[in-house]
mmCIF file of C-alpha atoms and ligand atoms in Angstrom:
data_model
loop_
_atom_site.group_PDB
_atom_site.id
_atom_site.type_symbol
_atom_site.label_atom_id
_atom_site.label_comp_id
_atom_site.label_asym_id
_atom_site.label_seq_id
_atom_site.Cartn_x
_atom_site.Cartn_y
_atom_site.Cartn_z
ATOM 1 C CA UNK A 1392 29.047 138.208 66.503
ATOM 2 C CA UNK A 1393 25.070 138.552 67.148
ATOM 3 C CA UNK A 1394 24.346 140.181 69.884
ATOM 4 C CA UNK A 1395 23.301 138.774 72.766
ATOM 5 C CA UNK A 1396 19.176 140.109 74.044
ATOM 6 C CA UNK A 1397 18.914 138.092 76.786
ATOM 7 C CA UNK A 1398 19.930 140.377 79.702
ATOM 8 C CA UNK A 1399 17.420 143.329 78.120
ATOM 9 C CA UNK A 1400 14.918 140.805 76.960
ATOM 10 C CA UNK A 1401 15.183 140.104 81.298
ATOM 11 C CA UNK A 1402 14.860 143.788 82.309
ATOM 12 C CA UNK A 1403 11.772 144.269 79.647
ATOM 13 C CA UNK A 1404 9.855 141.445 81.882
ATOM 14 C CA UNK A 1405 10.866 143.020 85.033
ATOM 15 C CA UNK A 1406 10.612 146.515 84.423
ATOM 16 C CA UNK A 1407 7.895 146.656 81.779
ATOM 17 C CA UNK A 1408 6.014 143.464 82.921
ATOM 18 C CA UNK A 1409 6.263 142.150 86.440
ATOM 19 C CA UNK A 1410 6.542 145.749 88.101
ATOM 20 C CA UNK A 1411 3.689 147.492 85.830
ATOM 21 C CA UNK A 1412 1.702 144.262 87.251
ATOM 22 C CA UNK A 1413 1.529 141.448 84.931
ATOM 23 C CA UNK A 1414 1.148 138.823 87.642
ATOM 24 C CA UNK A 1415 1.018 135.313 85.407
ATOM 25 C CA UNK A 1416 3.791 133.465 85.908
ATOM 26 C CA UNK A 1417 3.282 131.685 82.386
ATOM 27 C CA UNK A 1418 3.065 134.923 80.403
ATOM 28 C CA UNK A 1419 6.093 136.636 82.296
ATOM 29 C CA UNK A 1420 7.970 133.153 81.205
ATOM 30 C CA UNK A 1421 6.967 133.053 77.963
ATOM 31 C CA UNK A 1422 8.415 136.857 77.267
ATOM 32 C CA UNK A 1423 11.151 135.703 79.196
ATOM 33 C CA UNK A 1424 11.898 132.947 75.784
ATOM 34 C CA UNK A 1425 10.564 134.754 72.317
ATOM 35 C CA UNK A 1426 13.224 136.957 71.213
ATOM 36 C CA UNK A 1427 11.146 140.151 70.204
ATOM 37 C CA UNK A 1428 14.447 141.925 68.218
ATOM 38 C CA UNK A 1429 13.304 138.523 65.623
ATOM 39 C CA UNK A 1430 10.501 140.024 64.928
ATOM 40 C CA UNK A 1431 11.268 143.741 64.071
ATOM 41 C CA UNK A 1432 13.936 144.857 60.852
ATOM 42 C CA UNK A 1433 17.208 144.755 62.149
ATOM 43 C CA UNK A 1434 17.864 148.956 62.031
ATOM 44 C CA UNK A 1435 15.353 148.681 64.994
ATOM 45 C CA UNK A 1436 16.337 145.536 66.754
ATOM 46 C CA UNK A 1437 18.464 147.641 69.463
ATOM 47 C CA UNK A 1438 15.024 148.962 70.019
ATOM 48 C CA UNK A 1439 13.076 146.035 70.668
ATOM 49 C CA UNK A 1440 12.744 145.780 74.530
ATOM 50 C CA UNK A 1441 11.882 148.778 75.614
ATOM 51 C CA UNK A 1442 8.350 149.561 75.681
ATOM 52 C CA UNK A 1443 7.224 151.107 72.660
ATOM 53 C CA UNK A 1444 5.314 150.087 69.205
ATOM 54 C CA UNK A 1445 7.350 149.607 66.445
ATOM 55 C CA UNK A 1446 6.848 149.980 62.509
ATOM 56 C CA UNK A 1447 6.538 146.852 60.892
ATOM 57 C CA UNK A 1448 5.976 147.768 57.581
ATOM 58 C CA UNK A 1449 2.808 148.601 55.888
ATOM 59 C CA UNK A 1450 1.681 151.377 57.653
ATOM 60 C CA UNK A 1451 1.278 147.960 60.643
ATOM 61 C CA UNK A 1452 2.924 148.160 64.252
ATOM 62 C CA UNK A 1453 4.082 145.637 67.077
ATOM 63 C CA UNK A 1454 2.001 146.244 69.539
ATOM 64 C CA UNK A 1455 4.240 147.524 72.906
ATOM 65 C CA UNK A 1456 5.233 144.250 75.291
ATOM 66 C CA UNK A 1457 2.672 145.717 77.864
ATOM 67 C CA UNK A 1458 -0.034 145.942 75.778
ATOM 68 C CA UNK A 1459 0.676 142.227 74.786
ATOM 69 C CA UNK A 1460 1.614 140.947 77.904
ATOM 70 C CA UNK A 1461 -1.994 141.980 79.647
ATOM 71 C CA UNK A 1462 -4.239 140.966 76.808
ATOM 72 C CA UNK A 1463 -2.229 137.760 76.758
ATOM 73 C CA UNK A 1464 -2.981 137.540 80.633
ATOM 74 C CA UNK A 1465 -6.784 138.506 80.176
ATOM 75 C CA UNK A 1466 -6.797 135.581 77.976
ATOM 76 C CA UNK A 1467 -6.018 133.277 80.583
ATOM 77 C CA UNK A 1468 -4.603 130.591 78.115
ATOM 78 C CA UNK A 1469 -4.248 127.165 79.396
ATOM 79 C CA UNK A 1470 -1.908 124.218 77.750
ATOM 80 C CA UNK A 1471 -4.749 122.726 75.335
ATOM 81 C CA UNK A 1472 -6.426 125.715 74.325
ATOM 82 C CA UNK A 1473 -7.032 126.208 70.378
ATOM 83 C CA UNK A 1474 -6.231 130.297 70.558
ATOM 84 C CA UNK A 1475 -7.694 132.558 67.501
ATOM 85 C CA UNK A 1476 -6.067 135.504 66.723
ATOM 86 C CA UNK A 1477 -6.993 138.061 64.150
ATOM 87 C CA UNK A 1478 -4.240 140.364 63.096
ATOM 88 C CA UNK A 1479 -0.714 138.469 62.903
ATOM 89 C CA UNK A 1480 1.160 141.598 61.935
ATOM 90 C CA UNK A 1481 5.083 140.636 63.144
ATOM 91 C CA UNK A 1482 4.103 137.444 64.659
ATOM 92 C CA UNK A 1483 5.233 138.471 67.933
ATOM 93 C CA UNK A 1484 1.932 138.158 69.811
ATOM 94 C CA UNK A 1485 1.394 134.758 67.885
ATOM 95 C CA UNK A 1486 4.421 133.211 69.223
ATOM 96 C CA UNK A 1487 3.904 134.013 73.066
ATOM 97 C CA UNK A 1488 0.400 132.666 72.393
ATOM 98 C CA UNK A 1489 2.416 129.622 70.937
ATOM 99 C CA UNK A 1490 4.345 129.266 73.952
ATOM 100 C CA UNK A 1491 1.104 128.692 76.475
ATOM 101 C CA UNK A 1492 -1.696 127.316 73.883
ATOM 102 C CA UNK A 1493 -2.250 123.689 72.084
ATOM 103 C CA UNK A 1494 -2.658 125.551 68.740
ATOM 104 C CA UNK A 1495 -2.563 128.879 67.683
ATOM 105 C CA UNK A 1496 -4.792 130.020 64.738
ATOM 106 C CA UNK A 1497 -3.897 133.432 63.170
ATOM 107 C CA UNK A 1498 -5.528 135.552 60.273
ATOM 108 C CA UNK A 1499 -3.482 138.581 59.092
ATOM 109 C CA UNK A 1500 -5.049 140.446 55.751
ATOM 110 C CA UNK A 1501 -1.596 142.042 54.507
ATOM 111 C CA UNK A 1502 -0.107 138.920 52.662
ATOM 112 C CA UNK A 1503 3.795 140.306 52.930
ATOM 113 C CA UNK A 1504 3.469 140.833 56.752
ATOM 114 C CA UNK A 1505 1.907 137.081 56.957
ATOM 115 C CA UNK A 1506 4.844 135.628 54.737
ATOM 116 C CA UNK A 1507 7.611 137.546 57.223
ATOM 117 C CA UNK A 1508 5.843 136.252 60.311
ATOM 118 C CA UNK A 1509 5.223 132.413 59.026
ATOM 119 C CA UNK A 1510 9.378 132.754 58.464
ATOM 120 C CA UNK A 1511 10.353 133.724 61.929
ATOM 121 C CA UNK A 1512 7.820 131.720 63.586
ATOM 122 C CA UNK A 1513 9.492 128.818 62.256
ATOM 123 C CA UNK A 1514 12.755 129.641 62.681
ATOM 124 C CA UNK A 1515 11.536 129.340 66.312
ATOM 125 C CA UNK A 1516 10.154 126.086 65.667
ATOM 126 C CA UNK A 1517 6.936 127.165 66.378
ATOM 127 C CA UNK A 1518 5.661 126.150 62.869
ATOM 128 C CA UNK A 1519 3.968 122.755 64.515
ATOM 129 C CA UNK A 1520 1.868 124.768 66.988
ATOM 130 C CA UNK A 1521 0.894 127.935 64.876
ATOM 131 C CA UNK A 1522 -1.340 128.135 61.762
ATOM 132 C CA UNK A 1523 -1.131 131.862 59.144
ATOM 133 C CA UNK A 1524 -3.757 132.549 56.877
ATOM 134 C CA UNK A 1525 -4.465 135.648 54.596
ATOM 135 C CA UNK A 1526 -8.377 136.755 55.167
ATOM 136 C CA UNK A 1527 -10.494 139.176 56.821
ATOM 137 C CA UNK A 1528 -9.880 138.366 60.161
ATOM 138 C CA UNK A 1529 -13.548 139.384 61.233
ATOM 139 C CA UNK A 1530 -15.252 136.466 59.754
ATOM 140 C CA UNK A 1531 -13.198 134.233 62.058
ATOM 141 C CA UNK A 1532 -11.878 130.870 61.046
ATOM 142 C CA UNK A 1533 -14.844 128.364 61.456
ATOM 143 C CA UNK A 1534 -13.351 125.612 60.564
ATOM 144 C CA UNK A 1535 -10.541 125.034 63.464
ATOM 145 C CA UNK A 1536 -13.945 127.253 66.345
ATOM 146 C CA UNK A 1537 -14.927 126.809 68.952
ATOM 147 C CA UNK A 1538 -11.845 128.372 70.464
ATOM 148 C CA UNK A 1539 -11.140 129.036 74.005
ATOM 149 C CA UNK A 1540 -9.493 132.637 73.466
ATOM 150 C CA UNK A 1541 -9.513 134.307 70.801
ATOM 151 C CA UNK A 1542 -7.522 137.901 70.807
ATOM 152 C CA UNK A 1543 -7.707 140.755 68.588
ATOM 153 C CA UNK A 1544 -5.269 142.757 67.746
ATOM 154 C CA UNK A 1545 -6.571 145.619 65.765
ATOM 155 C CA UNK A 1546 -9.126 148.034 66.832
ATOM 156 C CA UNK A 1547 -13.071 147.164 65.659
ATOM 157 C CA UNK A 1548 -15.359 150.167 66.173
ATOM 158 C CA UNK A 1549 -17.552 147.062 67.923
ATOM 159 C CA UNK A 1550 -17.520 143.437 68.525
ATOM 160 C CA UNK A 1551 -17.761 141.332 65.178
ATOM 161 C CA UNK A 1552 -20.600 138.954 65.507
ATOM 162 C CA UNK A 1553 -18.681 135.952 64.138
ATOM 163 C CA UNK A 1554 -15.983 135.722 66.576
ATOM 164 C CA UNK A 1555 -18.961 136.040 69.266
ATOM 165 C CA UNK A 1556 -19.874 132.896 67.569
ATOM 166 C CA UNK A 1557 -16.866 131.359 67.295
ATOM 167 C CA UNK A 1558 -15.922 131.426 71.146
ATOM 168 C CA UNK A 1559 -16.237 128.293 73.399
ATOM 169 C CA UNK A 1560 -18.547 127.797 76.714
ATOM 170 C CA UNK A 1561 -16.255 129.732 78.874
ATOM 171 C CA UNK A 1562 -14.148 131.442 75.937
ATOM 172 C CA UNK A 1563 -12.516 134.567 76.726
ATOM 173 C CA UNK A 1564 -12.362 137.342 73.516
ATOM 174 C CA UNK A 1565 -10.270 139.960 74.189
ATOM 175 C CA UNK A 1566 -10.648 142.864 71.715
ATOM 176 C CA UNK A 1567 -10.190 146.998 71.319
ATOM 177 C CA UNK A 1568 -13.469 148.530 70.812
ATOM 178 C CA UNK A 1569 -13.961 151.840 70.130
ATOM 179 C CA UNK A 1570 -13.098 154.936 68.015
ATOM 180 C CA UNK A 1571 -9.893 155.151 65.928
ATOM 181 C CA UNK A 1572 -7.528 157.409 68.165
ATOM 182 C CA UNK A 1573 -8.614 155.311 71.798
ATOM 183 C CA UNK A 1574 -10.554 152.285 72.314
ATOM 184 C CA UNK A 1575 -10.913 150.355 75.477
ATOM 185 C CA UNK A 1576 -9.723 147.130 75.676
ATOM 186 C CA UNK A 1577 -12.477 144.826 76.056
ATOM 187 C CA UNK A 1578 -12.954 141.033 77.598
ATOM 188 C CA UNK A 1579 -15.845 139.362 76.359
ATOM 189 C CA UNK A 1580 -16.536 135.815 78.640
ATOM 190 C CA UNK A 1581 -19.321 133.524 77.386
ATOM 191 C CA UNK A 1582 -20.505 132.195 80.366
ATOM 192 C CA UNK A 1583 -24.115 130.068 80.435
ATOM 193 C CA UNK A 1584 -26.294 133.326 81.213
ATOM 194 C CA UNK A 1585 -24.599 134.977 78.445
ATOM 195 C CA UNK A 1586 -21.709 136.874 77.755
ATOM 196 C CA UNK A 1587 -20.291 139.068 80.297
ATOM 197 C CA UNK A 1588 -18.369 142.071 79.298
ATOM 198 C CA UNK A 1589 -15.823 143.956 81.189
ATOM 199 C CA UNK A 1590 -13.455 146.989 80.331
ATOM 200 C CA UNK A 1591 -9.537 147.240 80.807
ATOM 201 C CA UNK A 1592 -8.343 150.280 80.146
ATOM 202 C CA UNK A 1593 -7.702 152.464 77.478
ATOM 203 C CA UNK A 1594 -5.516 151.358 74.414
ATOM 204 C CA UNK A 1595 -4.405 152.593 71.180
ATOM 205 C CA UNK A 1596 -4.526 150.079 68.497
ATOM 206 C CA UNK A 1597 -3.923 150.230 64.212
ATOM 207 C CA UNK A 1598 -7.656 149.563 62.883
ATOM 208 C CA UNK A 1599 -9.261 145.845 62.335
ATOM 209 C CA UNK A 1600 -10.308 146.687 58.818
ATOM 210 C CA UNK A 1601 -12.922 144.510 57.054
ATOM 211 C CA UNK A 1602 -16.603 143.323 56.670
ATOM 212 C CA UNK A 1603 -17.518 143.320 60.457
ATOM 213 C CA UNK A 1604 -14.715 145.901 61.398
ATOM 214 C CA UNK A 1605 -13.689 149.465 59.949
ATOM 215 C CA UNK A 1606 -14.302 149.748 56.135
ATOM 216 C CA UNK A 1607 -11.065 150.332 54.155
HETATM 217 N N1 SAH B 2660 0.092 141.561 67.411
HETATM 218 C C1 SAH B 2660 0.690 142.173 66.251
HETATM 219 C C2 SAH B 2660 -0.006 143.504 66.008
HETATM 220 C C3 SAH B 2660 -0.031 143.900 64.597
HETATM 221 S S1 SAH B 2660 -0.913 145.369 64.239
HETATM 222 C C4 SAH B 2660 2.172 142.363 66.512
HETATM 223 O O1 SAH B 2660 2.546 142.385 67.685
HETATM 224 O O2 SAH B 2660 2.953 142.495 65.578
HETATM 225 C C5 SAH B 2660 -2.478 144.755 63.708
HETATM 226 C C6 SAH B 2660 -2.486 143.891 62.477
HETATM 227 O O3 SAH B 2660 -3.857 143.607 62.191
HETATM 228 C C7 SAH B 2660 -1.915 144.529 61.221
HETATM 229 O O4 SAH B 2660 -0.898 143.706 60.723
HETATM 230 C C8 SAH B 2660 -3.101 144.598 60.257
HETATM 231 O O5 SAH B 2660 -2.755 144.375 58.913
HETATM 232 C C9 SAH B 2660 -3.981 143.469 60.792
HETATM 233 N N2 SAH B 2660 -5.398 143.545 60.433
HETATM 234 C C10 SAH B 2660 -6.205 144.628 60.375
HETATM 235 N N3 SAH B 2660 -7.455 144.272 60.018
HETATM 236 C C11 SAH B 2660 -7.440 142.916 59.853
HETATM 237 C C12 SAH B 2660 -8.427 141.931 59.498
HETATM 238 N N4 SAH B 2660 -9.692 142.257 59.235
HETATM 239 N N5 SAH B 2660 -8.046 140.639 59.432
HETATM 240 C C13 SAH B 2660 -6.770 140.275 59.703
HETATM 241 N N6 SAH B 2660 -5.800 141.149 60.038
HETATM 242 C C14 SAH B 2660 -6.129 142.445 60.125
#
């Protein structure tokens, strides 16, 4: 019989989520309905709530539910946003970003980690909403921009002058930037006077490698 997540998928949000202060009533729903254990191997699926990376293959992690939950809040998504994201890994992060976006576009460069997430993803029947591509995530995807959030998740030793470019009037970029062991996560806002940057923290994320990012 397949086991049943839903009671620790419930204590993740409250324990992990709600009490370490996500506040966003969206967000804490939308963790409350994608079953992370879908998106891990199934050795580690017992794993899968508590709040830890875990190896996805190729060297790649899922980023902890924490760390996902607050750059999904810093995003501040709304119901018709068009949402970039550059580093698919699991699809995990792409399919809460599903759950509170219009569209979700995601670039991932590892082609067998983009193949495994474009599967679950639609066996969540999320394949209408979200949109995989293989690329270098740091040129962006021009054709689908402006977006109004785009979120990185992979570390860039600075901010990658396309997505800059990419961002809508108001867009919100949220993005690691700093040196491979600890970077600080970073909102970018373009407002009229220009964009406004603020720090959030220090995170710990696998490295955005590519043109505008860390060479290979
Ligand atoms: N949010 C994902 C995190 C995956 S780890 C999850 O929860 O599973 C970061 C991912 O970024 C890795 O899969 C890595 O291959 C990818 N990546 C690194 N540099 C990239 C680039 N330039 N373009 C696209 N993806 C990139």
């Amino acid at each position: 019989m397949p086991v049943d997540y839903r009671i620790s998928r419930e204590r993740m949000v409250e324990r992990h989520l709600a009490r370490r202060g996500i506040k966003d009533g969206r967000v804490l729903e939308a963790f409350r309905t994608v079953p992370r254990h879908a998106f891990v191997e199934e050795a580690l699926q017992a794993k899968a709530y508590s709040d830890h990376a875990l190896p996805i293959g190729e060297k790649q992690t899922i980023s902890q539910p924490y760390v996902v939950a607050r750059m999904t809040e810093l995003a501040r998504i709304r119901p018709d946003d068009r949402v970039l994201e550059i580093g698919t890994g699991s699809g995990y992060q792409t399919a809460i970003l599903a759950r509170l976006a219009g569209q979700v576009y995601s670039i991932e460069r590892i082609a067998s980690l983009a193949r495994r997430a474009r599967t679950v993803i639609a066996s969540l029947g999320l394949e209408s909403v979200v949109h995989i591509k293989v690329f270098d995530g740091t040129y962006g995807w021009s054709e689908w921009a402006p977006y109004q959030a785009i979120v990185v998740s992979a570390a860039s030793p600075d901010l990658p002058a396309p997505l800059l470019d990419q961002l809508a009037p108001e867009g919100r970029l949220v993005i690691p930037i700093g040196a491979e062991e600890r970077q600080d996560l970073t909102v970018v806002t373009l407002q009229a006077e220009g964009p406004r940057i603020e720090r959030h923290g220090v995170v710990s994320f696998v490295r955005l490698i590519g043109r505008f990012g860390w060479s290979a």
